[in-house]
XYZ file of C-alpha atoms in Angstrom:
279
model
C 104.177 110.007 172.682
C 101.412 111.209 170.574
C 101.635 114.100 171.637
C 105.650 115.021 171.315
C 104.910 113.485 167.616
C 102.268 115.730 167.342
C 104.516 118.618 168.052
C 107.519 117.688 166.375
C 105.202 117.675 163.241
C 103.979 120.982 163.591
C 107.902 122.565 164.051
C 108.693 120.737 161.242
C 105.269 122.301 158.712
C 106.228 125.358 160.554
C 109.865 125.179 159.140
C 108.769 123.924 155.636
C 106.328 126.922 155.651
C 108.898 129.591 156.361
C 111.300 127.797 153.690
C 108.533 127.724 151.006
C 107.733 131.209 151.765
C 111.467 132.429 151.410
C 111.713 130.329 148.332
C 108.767 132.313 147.022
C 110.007 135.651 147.604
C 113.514 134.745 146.309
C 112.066 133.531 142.855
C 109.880 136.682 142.938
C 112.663 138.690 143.768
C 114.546 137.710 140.987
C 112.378 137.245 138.246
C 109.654 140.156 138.727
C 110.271 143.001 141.354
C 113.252 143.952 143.387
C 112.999 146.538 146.303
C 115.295 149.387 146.378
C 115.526 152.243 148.945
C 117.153 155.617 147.391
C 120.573 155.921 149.665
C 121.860 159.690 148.623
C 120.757 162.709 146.636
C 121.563 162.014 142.778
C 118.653 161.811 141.187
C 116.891 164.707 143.475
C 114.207 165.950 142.913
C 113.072 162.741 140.459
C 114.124 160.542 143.521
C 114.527 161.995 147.232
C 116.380 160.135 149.479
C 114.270 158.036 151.364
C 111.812 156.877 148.133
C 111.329 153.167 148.230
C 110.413 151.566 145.088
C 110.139 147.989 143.339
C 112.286 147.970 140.329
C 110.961 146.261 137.488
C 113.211 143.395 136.454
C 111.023 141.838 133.411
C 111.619 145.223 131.603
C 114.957 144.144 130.138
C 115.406 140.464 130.624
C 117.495 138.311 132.684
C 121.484 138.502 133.353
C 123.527 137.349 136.511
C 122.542 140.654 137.917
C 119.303 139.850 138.154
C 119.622 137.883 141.098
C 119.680 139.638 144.146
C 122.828 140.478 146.480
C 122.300 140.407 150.660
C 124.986 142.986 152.208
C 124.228 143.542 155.723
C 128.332 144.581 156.743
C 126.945 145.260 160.774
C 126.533 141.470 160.345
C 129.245 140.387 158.624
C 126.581 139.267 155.616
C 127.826 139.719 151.880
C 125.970 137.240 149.563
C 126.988 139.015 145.953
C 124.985 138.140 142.992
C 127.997 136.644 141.424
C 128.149 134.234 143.764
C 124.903 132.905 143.245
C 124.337 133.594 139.247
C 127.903 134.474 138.965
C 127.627 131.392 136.233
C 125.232 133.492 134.210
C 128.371 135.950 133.544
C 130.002 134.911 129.730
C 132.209 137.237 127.284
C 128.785 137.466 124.854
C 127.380 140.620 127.179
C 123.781 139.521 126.391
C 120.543 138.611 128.203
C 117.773 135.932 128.416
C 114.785 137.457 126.868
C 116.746 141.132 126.706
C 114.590 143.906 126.540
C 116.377 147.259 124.902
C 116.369 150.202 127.264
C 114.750 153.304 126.050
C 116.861 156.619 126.153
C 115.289 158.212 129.596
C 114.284 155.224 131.375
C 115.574 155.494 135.063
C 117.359 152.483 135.659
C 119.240 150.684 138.285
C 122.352 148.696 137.606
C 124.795 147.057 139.010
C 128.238 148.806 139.010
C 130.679 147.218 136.662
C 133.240 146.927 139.354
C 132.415 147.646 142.423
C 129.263 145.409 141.983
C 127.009 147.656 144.312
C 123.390 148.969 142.984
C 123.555 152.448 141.073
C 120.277 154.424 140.071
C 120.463 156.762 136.983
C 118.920 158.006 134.424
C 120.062 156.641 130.852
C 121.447 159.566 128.405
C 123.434 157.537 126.180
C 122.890 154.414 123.634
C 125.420 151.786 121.896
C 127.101 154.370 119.469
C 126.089 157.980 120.893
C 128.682 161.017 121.057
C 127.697 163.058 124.115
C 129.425 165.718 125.259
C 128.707 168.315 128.177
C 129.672 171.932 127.922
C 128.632 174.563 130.668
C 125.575 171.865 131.791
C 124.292 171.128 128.759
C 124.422 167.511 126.666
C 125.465 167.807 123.580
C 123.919 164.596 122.164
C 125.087 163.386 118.696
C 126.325 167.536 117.739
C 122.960 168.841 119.051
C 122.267 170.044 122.057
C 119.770 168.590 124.298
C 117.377 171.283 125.300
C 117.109 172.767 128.448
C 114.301 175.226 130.037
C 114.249 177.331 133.335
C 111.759 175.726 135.595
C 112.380 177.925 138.883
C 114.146 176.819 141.956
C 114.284 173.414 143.932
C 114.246 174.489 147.566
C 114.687 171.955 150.214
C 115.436 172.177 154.150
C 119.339 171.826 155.002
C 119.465 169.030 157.397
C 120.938 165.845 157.482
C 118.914 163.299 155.258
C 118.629 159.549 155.348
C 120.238 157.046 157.448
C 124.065 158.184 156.677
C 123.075 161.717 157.684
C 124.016 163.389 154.289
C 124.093 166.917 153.956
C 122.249 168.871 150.860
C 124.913 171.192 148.915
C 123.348 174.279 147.764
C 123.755 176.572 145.024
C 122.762 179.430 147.481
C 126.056 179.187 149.664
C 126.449 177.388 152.770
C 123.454 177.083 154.589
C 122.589 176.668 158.113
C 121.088 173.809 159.851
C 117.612 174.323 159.054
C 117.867 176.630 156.531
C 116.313 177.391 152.887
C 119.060 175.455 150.706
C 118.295 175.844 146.894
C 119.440 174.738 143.525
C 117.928 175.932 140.419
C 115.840 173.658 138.294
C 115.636 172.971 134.809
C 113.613 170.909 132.267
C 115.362 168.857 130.288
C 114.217 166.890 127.121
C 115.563 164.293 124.910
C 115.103 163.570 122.044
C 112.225 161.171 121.825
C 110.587 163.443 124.027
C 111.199 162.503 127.253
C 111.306 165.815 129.749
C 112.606 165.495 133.579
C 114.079 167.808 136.126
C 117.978 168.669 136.408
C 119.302 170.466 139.248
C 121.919 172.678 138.771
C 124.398 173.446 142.263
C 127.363 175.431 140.587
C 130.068 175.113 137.994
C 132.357 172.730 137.964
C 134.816 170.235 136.253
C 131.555 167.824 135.273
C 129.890 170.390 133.474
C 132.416 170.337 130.729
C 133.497 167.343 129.473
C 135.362 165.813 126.339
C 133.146 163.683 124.048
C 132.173 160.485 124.996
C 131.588 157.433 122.435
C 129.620 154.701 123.580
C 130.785 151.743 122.794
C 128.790 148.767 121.484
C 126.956 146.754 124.083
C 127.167 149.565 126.222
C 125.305 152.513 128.037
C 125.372 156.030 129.751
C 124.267 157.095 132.613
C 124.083 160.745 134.469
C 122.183 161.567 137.663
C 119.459 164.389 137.632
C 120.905 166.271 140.037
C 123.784 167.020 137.854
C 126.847 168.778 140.276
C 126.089 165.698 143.054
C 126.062 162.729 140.785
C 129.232 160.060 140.343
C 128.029 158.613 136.808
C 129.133 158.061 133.234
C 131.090 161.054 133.359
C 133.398 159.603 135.609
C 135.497 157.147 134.619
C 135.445 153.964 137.228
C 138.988 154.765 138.305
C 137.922 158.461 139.372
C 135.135 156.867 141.402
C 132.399 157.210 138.701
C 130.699 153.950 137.014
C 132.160 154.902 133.167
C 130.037 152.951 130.525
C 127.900 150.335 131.815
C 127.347 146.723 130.160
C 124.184 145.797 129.009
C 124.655 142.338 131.037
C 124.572 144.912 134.256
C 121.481 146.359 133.996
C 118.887 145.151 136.719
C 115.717 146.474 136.060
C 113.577 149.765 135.003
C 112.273 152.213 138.374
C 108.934 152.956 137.545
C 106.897 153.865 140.587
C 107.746 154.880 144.311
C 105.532 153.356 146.929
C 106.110 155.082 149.493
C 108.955 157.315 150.754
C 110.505 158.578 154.102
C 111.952 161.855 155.267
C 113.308 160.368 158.118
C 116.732 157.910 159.328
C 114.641 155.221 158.628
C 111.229 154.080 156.378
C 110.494 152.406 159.702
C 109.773 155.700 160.628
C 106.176 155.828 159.838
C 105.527 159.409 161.016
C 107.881 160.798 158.820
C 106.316 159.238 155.251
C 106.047 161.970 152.852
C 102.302 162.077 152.198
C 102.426 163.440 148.442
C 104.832 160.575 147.112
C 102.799 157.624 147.459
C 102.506 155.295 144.350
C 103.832 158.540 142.313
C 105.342 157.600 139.271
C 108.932 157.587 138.155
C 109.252 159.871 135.105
């Protein structure tokens, strides 16, 4: 008896353990550092599909989108953050302890309807007129400066676990071939520089002008021609202007990052993109 007491103490510490320990990780989850795992090619060559990085959720405070969501649809698992913090949500758009967002940060958000994770780059603040004409943002009447930087070349194979395909300003390329997009450097106004990637022209490249409303932000992808952002409205399958209440957190640095269908996939970590930071 002392024995089979014995044990069915032990199961039980052994089940308090692995609760504590997932209550531990869900509170630092939620208040500090959430993991995210680039899914497609928008931000390229800032973010390659495959980088995994913690996002840093004390940089702008605390909304319902703060806490995490658990979608796992081969399971049948879809936990949304509304339905945990969904409580959080109020007409006020605001934050607890809300950080402002600096014009450049890379940022991931939720999407205002479709409630998934986004990663972009913010262009626009509360009360900006941007406009795009042949590539180039037109930021308040003045154009955001742009400067040659060479070409981004990259192999043309599928990427990541959906398989995606590169597009390339060079034409159609091959399976295994050179696929290239020219680069620029762009720089905003309070000095912030980063790559763009230009593919080809096309309807995002000139826009009408855009007035951000109050409360609000907007976002474009670095890798301009394969990016559904701001630009978009949400009905056209872009994420229009995003709520301050949405944003989740500032990407600052990638740990580690994998070329391959999954970052299980130890041989195929990219050796040059450890701990590199997000600029």
């Amino acid at each position: 008896m002392a024995e089979e007491a014995k044990s069915g103490n032990a199961i039980w510490e052994t089940i308090k353990t692995i609760v504590y320990a997932l209550l531990i990780a869900g509170v630092f989850r939620t208040l500090f550092f959430q993991p995210f795992w680039i899914p497609s090619g928008s931000m390229k060559q800032t973010l390659l599909i495959g980088d995994f990085l913690f996002v840093n959720k004390m940089a702008y405070g605390y909304s319902y989108a703060s806490c995490p969501s658990l979608i796992i649809p081969s399971v049948g698992l879809n936990i949304d953050a509304e339905d945990v913090c969904g409580w959080m949500q109020g007409d006020d758009n605001t934050r607890l302890l809300g950080g402002e967002p600096e014009r450049g940060d890379v940022i991931v958000f939720r999407h205002p309807v479709s409630g998934r994770d986004y990663i972009k780059r913010l262009i626009g603040l509360p009360g900006d007129r941007i406009q795009i004409r042949e590539g180039q943002i037109i930021l308040n009447d003045t154009p955001v400066p742009q400067k040659p930087d060479g070409v981004f070349t990259e192999i043309a194979e599928r990427q990541g676990p959906q398989g995606l395909r590169p597009r390339c300003e060079n034409g159609p390329v091959g399976i295994g071939g050179s696929c290239e997009k020219t680069r620029l450097i762009e720089t905003l106004p309070n000095g912030v520089s980063y790559d763009v990637l230009n593919i080809g022209n096309q309807g995002s490249d000139n826009t009408g002008i855009y007035t951000v409303p109050e409360g609000y932000y907007f976002f474009m992808g670095d890798n301009r021609d394969n990016s559904a952002d701001s630009r978009l409205p949400q009905a056209a399958g872009g994420v229009g202007f995003v709520p301050y209440e949405n944003l989740i957190g500032r990407a600052d640095r990638i740990m580690f990052s994998s070329a391959g269908r999954s970052m299980l996939f130890f041989w195929t970590w990219r050796g040059d993109r450890f701990f590199k930071a997000v600029n």
